[in-house]
Every structure is written in structure tokens, then in C-alpha cells.
Coordinates of C-alpha atoms in Angstrom, one line a residue:
M213 CA -125.8 234.8 185.2
G214 CA -126.1 237.7 187.4
L215 CA -129.0 240.0 188.0
P216 CA -129.6 242.8 185.3
N217 CA -128.0 246.1 186.2
V218 CA -129.9 249.2 186.8
S219 CA -130.1 250.2 183.1
G220 CA -131.6 246.9 182.3
D221 CA -128.6 246.1 180.1
L222 CA -129.1 242.3 180.0
S223 CA -126.6 241.9 177.1
A224 CA -123.7 242.9 179.2
E225 CA -124.4 239.9 181.6
M226 CA -125.0 237.1 179.3
D227 CA -123.5 235.3 176.3
V228 CA -124.4 237.0 173.0
D229 CA -126.1 233.9 171.5
A230 CA -128.1 233.5 174.6
F231 CA -129.2 237.0 174.6
R232 CA -130.1 236.7 170.9
R233 CA -132.3 233.8 171.6
L234 CA -134.0 235.2 174.6
F235 CA -134.4 238.7 173.4
P236 CA -134.2 238.8 169.6
L237 CA -136.0 242.0 168.9
R238 CA -133.7 243.9 171.4
F239 CA -130.7 242.1 169.8
Y240 CA -131.6 243.3 166.4
E241 CA -132.5 246.8 167.5
R242 CA -129.0 247.2 169.0
H243 CA -127.7 246.6 165.4
L244 CA -130.3 248.8 163.6
V245 CA -129.2 251.9 165.5
E246 CA -125.9 251.4 163.8
S247 CA -127.5 250.8 160.5
I248 CA -126.2 247.4 160.1
R249 CA -127.7 243.8 160.6
P250 CA -126.2 240.9 162.4
D251 CA -125.0 239.3 159.1
A252 CA -123.2 242.5 158.4
R253 CA -125.5 243.7 155.7
P254 CA -126.6 247.4 155.4
L255 CA -130.3 247.7 155.9
G256 CA -131.2 248.2 152.3
R257 CA -128.9 245.6 150.7
A258 CA -130.2 242.1 149.4
R259 CA -128.3 239.0 150.0
D260 CA -126.1 237.5 147.4
T261 CA -128.1 236.0 144.5
T262 CA -127.3 233.3 142.1
L263 CA -129.2 231.6 139.1
A264 CA -128.5 228.3 137.3
L265 CA -130.6 227.6 134.3
G266 CA -131.4 224.0 133.0
A267 CA -131.3 222.5 136.5
V268 CA -133.8 219.7 135.6
A269 CA -132.8 218.0 132.3
S270 CA -136.1 216.5 131.9
A271 CA -138.2 219.7 132.1
D272 CA -138.9 222.0 129.1
G273 CA -137.6 224.8 131.2
S274 CA -136.0 225.1 134.5
A275 CA -133.9 227.1 136.9
L276 CA -132.5 227.1 140.4
A277 CA -132.4 230.5 142.2
K278 CA -130.7 231.4 145.6
I279 CA -131.1 234.5 147.4
G280 CA -128.9 234.0 150.5
L281 CA -129.8 230.6 151.8
T282 CA -133.3 230.7 150.4
T283 CA -133.4 228.1 147.5
M284 CA -136.0 227.6 145.0
L285 CA -136.2 225.1 142.1
A286 CA -138.6 225.8 139.2
A287 CA -139.5 223.4 136.4
I288 CA -142.0 223.6 133.5
K289 CA -143.6 220.9 131.6
M290 CA -145.7 221.5 128.5
E291 CA -148.9 219.5 127.4
V292 CA -151.3 220.0 124.5
M293 CA -154.7 220.7 125.6
T294 CA -158.1 221.7 124.0
P295 CA -158.6 225.5 124.6
S296 CA -161.6 226.7 126.3
T297 CA -164.6 228.0 124.2
E298 CA -164.1 231.5 125.9
T299 CA -160.4 231.8 124.8
P300 CA -160.1 229.5 121.8
D301 CA -156.9 231.3 120.7
E302 CA -155.0 231.2 124.0
G303 CA -153.1 228.6 126.2
S304 CA -153.1 228.4 129.9
I305 CA -150.6 228.4 132.9
A306 CA -150.8 226.6 136.1
I307 CA -148.6 227.5 139.0
D308 CA -148.0 225.4 142.1
F309 CA -145.6 226.3 145.0
H310 CA -144.4 223.4 147.1
M311 CA -142.7 223.5 150.5
P312 CA -141.4 219.9 151.4
P313 CA -140.5 219.3 155.0
I314 CA -136.8 219.5 154.1
C315 CA -137.0 223.2 153.4
S316 CA -137.6 224.3 157.0
P317 CA -138.0 222.9 160.5
L318 CA -141.4 224.6 160.8
V319 CA -142.9 222.5 158.0
R320 CA -144.1 219.2 159.3
P321 CA -144.3 215.9 157.4
G322 CA -148.0 215.3 156.2
R323 CA -149.1 219.0 156.8
P324 CA -149.0 221.5 153.9
A325 CA -147.4 224.5 154.8
E326 CA -149.5 227.6 155.3
A327 CA -147.5 229.7 152.9
E328 CA -147.9 227.2 150.0
P329 CA -151.4 228.4 148.8
V330 CA -150.6 232.0 149.5
V331 CA -147.3 232.0 147.5
S332 CA -149.0 229.8 144.7
K333 CA -151.7 232.6 144.3
Q334 CA -149.3 235.6 144.6
L335 CA -147.2 234.0 141.8
S336 CA -150.0 233.3 139.5
D337 CA -151.5 236.9 140.1
T338 CA -148.1 238.6 139.4
I339 CA -147.2 236.5 136.4
L340 CA -150.5 236.8 134.6
S341 CA -151.2 240.5 135.6
S342 CA -147.7 241.7 134.6
G343 CA -148.2 240.9 130.9
M344 CA -144.9 238.9 130.9
I345 CA -146.4 236.2 128.8
N346 CA -148.9 236.6 125.9
L347 CA -151.2 233.6 126.2
K348 CA -152.0 233.8 122.7
E349 CA -148.5 232.8 121.9
L350 CA -149.3 229.4 123.5
S351 CA -152.1 228.7 120.9
L352 CA -151.3 226.0 118.4
I353 CA -154.5 225.5 116.3
N354 CA -157.3 228.1 117.0
G355 CA -160.1 226.4 119.0
K356 CA -158.5 223.0 118.7
A357 CA -155.1 222.9 120.3
A358 CA -153.0 225.0 122.6
W359 CA -150.3 224.6 125.2
M360 CA -151.0 223.9 128.9
V361 CA -147.9 225.3 130.9
Y362 CA -147.3 223.5 134.3
L363 CA -144.9 225.4 136.4
D364 CA -143.9 223.8 139.6
I365 CA -141.6 225.5 142.2
Y366 CA -140.0 223.7 145.0
C367 CA -138.6 225.5 148.0
L368 CA -135.5 223.6 149.0
D369 CA -134.4 226.0 151.7
A370 CA -136.7 228.6 153.3
D371 CA -134.8 231.3 154.9
G372 CA -137.0 234.3 154.2
A373 CA -138.2 236.4 151.2
L374 CA -139.8 233.2 149.7
F375 CA -141.9 235.0 147.3
D376 CA -138.9 237.0 145.8
A377 CA -136.9 233.9 145.3
A378 CA -139.9 231.9 143.8
L379 CA -140.7 234.7 141.5
L380 CA -137.1 234.9 140.3
S381 CA -137.0 231.1 139.8
A382 CA -140.2 231.3 137.7
V383 CA -139.0 234.1 135.6
A384 CA -135.6 232.4 134.9
A385 CA -137.4 229.0 134.0
F386 CA -139.7 230.8 131.6
S387 CA -136.7 232.5 130.1
H388 CA -135.0 229.2 129.7
L389 CA -138.1 227.4 128.3
Q390 CA -138.2 225.9 124.9
I391 CA -141.5 225.1 123.5
P392 CA -141.5 221.5 122.0
V393 CA -142.1 220.6 118.4
V394 CA -145.5 219.2 117.7
S395 CA -147.2 217.8 114.5
L396 CA -150.6 216.6 113.3
N397 CA -150.9 212.8 113.3
D398 CA -153.1 210.8 110.8
H399 CA -156.0 211.4 112.9
G400 CA -155.7 215.1 113.0
K401 CA -154.6 215.2 116.5
V402 CA -151.7 217.4 117.7
V403 CA -148.9 215.3 119.2
L404 CA -145.4 215.8 120.3
M405 CA -142.9 215.0 117.7
S406 CA -141.2 212.7 120.1
E407 CA -144.5 210.7 120.5
E408 CA -145.3 210.1 116.9
N409 CA -142.4 211.5 114.9
E410 CA -142.8 209.0 112.0
G411 CA -146.5 208.9 111.5
G412 CA -147.0 212.8 111.8
K413 CA -147.7 215.1 109.0
D414 CA -146.1 218.5 108.7
P415 CA -145.0 219.8 112.1
V416 CA -147.3 222.6 113.5
N417 CA -144.1 224.4 114.7
K418 CA -141.0 223.2 112.8
E419 CA -138.4 223.7 115.5
K420 CA -138.3 224.5 119.3
R421 CA -138.9 228.1 120.1
K422 CA -138.6 230.4 123.0
L423 CA -141.5 232.6 124.5
T424 CA -141.3 236.3 123.9
L425 CA -141.2 237.7 127.4
S426 CA -142.0 241.4 128.1
S427 CA -142.7 243.4 131.1
I428 CA -140.7 240.8 133.2
P429 CA -141.5 241.2 137.0
F430 CA -139.0 241.2 139.8
S431 CA -139.8 241.9 143.5
L432 CA -138.3 242.9 146.7
T433 CA -139.6 242.1 150.2
C434 CA -138.9 244.6 152.9
I435 CA -139.6 244.7 156.6
L436 CA -140.8 248.1 158.2
H437 CA -139.7 248.3 161.9
K438 CA -140.1 251.7 163.6
N439 CA -138.0 254.0 161.4
Y440 CA -136.1 251.4 159.7
I441 CA -136.5 249.5 156.3
L442 CA -134.8 246.1 156.1
A443 CA -134.5 244.7 152.4
D444 CA -134.6 241.1 151.6
P445 CA -135.2 239.7 155.4
T446 CA -134.1 236.5 156.6
A447 CA -136.4 234.0 158.2
E448 CA -135.4 235.2 161.5
E449 CA -136.0 238.8 160.7
E450 CA -139.5 238.0 159.5
S451 CA -140.3 236.0 162.6
I452 CA -139.6 239.0 165.0
M453 CA -140.7 241.9 163.0
E454 CA -144.2 241.9 161.7
T455 CA -144.7 244.4 158.9
L456 CA -143.8 243.0 155.7
V457 CA -144.2 244.8 152.2
T458 CA -143.4 243.2 148.9
V459 CA -143.1 245.6 145.9
V460 CA -143.1 244.0 142.4
L461 CA -141.8 246.1 139.5
D462 CA -141.4 245.2 135.9
S463 CA -137.9 245.3 134.2
S464 CA -138.7 249.0 133.1
G465 CA -139.2 250.1 136.8
Q466 CA -143.2 250.3 136.5
L467 CA -145.4 249.1 139.5
V468 CA -147.0 245.7 139.0
S469 CA -148.2 245.1 142.5
L470 CA -147.7 245.9 146.1
Y471 CA -148.5 243.1 148.7
K472 CA -148.7 243.8 152.4
P473 CA -149.9 240.6 154.2
G474 CA -149.9 241.8 157.8
G475 CA -148.6 244.1 160.5
P476 CA -150.1 247.4 161.6
V477 CA -151.6 249.9 159.0
L478 CA -149.2 252.4 157.8
A479 CA -150.3 256.0 158.3
Y480 CA -147.7 257.4 156.0
T481 CA -146.5 256.7 152.5
S482 CA -142.8 257.7 152.7
A483 CA -141.9 254.3 153.8
I484 CA -143.6 252.6 150.9
Q485 CA -141.8 255.0 148.5
D486 CA -138.5 254.2 150.1
C487 CA -139.4 250.5 149.4
V488 CA -140.1 251.1 145.8
A489 CA -136.9 253.0 145.4
L490 CA -135.0 250.1 146.8
T491 CA -136.9 247.8 144.6
R492 CA -135.9 249.7 141.6
Q493 CA -132.2 249.3 142.5
R494 CA -132.9 245.7 143.1
V495 CA -134.5 245.2 139.7
K496 CA -131.3 246.3 137.9
E497 CA -129.3 243.8 140.0
L498 CA -131.7 240.9 139.1
R499 CA -132.0 241.9 135.5
K500 CA -128.4 241.8 135.1
I501 CA -128.0 238.3 137.0
L502 CA -130.7 236.9 134.6
D503 CA -129.0 238.4 131.6
E504 CA -125.7 236.8 132.6
A505 CA -127.3 233.4 133.3
L506 CA -128.9 233.5 129.9
S507 CA -125.7 234.2 128.3
G508 CA -124.1 231.2 129.9
M509 CA -122.0 233.0 132.6
E510 CA -121.8 231.8 136.2
V511 CA -123.1 234.5 138.6
Y512 CA -121.9 234.8 142.1

């Protein structure tokens, strides 16, 4: 490799892949000035997204969501619990996000990924604050029995925008969820029909049912770099450009939350407004993908 020329144009004197590895930010900025990204996407376009419902046969509700290469598997299991005295007519939801070592070379065996508790809390806050699920709908017998909903999300491939894919898989799993049938046994205890079907009294709920979901949240993560906004970043883009903004809107376009984990403080609001506008477009796409998945159509 020769010495750089007077203008400092190193890219003219080395292999493109080498230039990308050694000077990743300069490599990206050469594309950004043309309003394009190395994967040929326009700056404001998200990656191809797919949904598959019922991916885990043993779960009460499940979904596999892919945004580009980022892949999430969400599964829900229901258990009967005694509700708290503070909310005797409500059930509960527990959400855990997992990043096994297979999802990324950055995740080491035996060491929990730093993103796990962050994404878990963000998911819990978003799902509960959005009003998507009425916890009273999870009540079985006031003060005596309610549903405990365990939602586990496993990241199978981490290639950026983890929260967006995790939230989409969670929403799809709740949309696919069928609440099991339960009955009272001879001791007055609420049990699953499959456990004590013959010895039970009249069912508490006579057939499996779906939750009534409202204000369904969807999100879009954007990178802000100089005057550019990159929607749905890859892991490479997230690693070289610091300022991330995640906008969460419900299916009617109302703001649920805005999350900015790091990067410099923004001194202007126009970039945030542009991110919200991009998210509104994305919500329409995701709503359509979810509806098509629910209707049994395969989405590409």
C-alpha cells in the first residue's frame, strides 16, 4: 500500500474492505453524502421485516420476528397466581430479555450481555405504559386467582435495533396468545383444565380466548449523525455512530415514549421531529405486517 496522496484520500490506495475496517466512519460518510448506505438502503428506510406466529408449539403464545438479520423469538407461558392485596382484580406480566452467546460474537459465555437488563426494562415500561394490555382482563376470581404472564424474548441474531425487533416479537406473541381454560377443583382451587379436567367443577372460562389489545406500541430506532438520520441501524452503524434515538408510537400514531440512551445532547428539536415522522411511516408498515401474519399470510 502506498502513502496517502496530498488530499488524504486513503480509499483510493487500498482495498475497499480494508478501508471499511480501518476507517469505518469515513467509509460511511462517503455513502451518506450520496444519501445511501453501504447495504443500498436509503437513509430513512428500515430493513425487510418478517413475522411468523406460533413458532413455539408448547407456548401459549409465540412469535419469531426478523428485522434484517436481527432475529427475536418471543414465547409466553401463563400460570395461575394469587393476586396482590393492592390489586386484587388484576393479573401481572413479567418480561425477560435474553442474549445467548450465539446471537453475537460480543456476547461471551457465562457473562450476561450488558443490553439484557436495559432492553428488559425498556420492554416492560413500554408494554405497561402503552395501555396495550388491560391487567384486569387477566383476573380470574377477584382477590383469589389471576393470570401471571411470563414473556421471554430470546435474541437469536443481534444485528442492531434490538429493542425494535424485541418489541415487535412481544406484540406479535401477545396477539397470538390464547388464554388457557381453567376450572375450580373440588378444593376450590383454580387449575388448568388439562391438569384436573375430570375432577374440576364448572370452568371459570369455558374456552380459550384472546386478549383485547389496544394502543399497540411499535418503535423505530434512528441514528443521528451530523445532519443525517439513519433509520433502523445495523450493529455496525450503531458501533461507529453514537447518538441513538428510539421513538415508540402506538398504532394510532400517538407518542408512547422517546428513548435516547447516549451520545451528545441535542440542541435542536427538528431531528427528533423527523425521527417521529419516520416512525409514523414505520408504524403503518409494521401494523400491516402484523395484520397479514394474523390472517395467516406469509410476509416478506
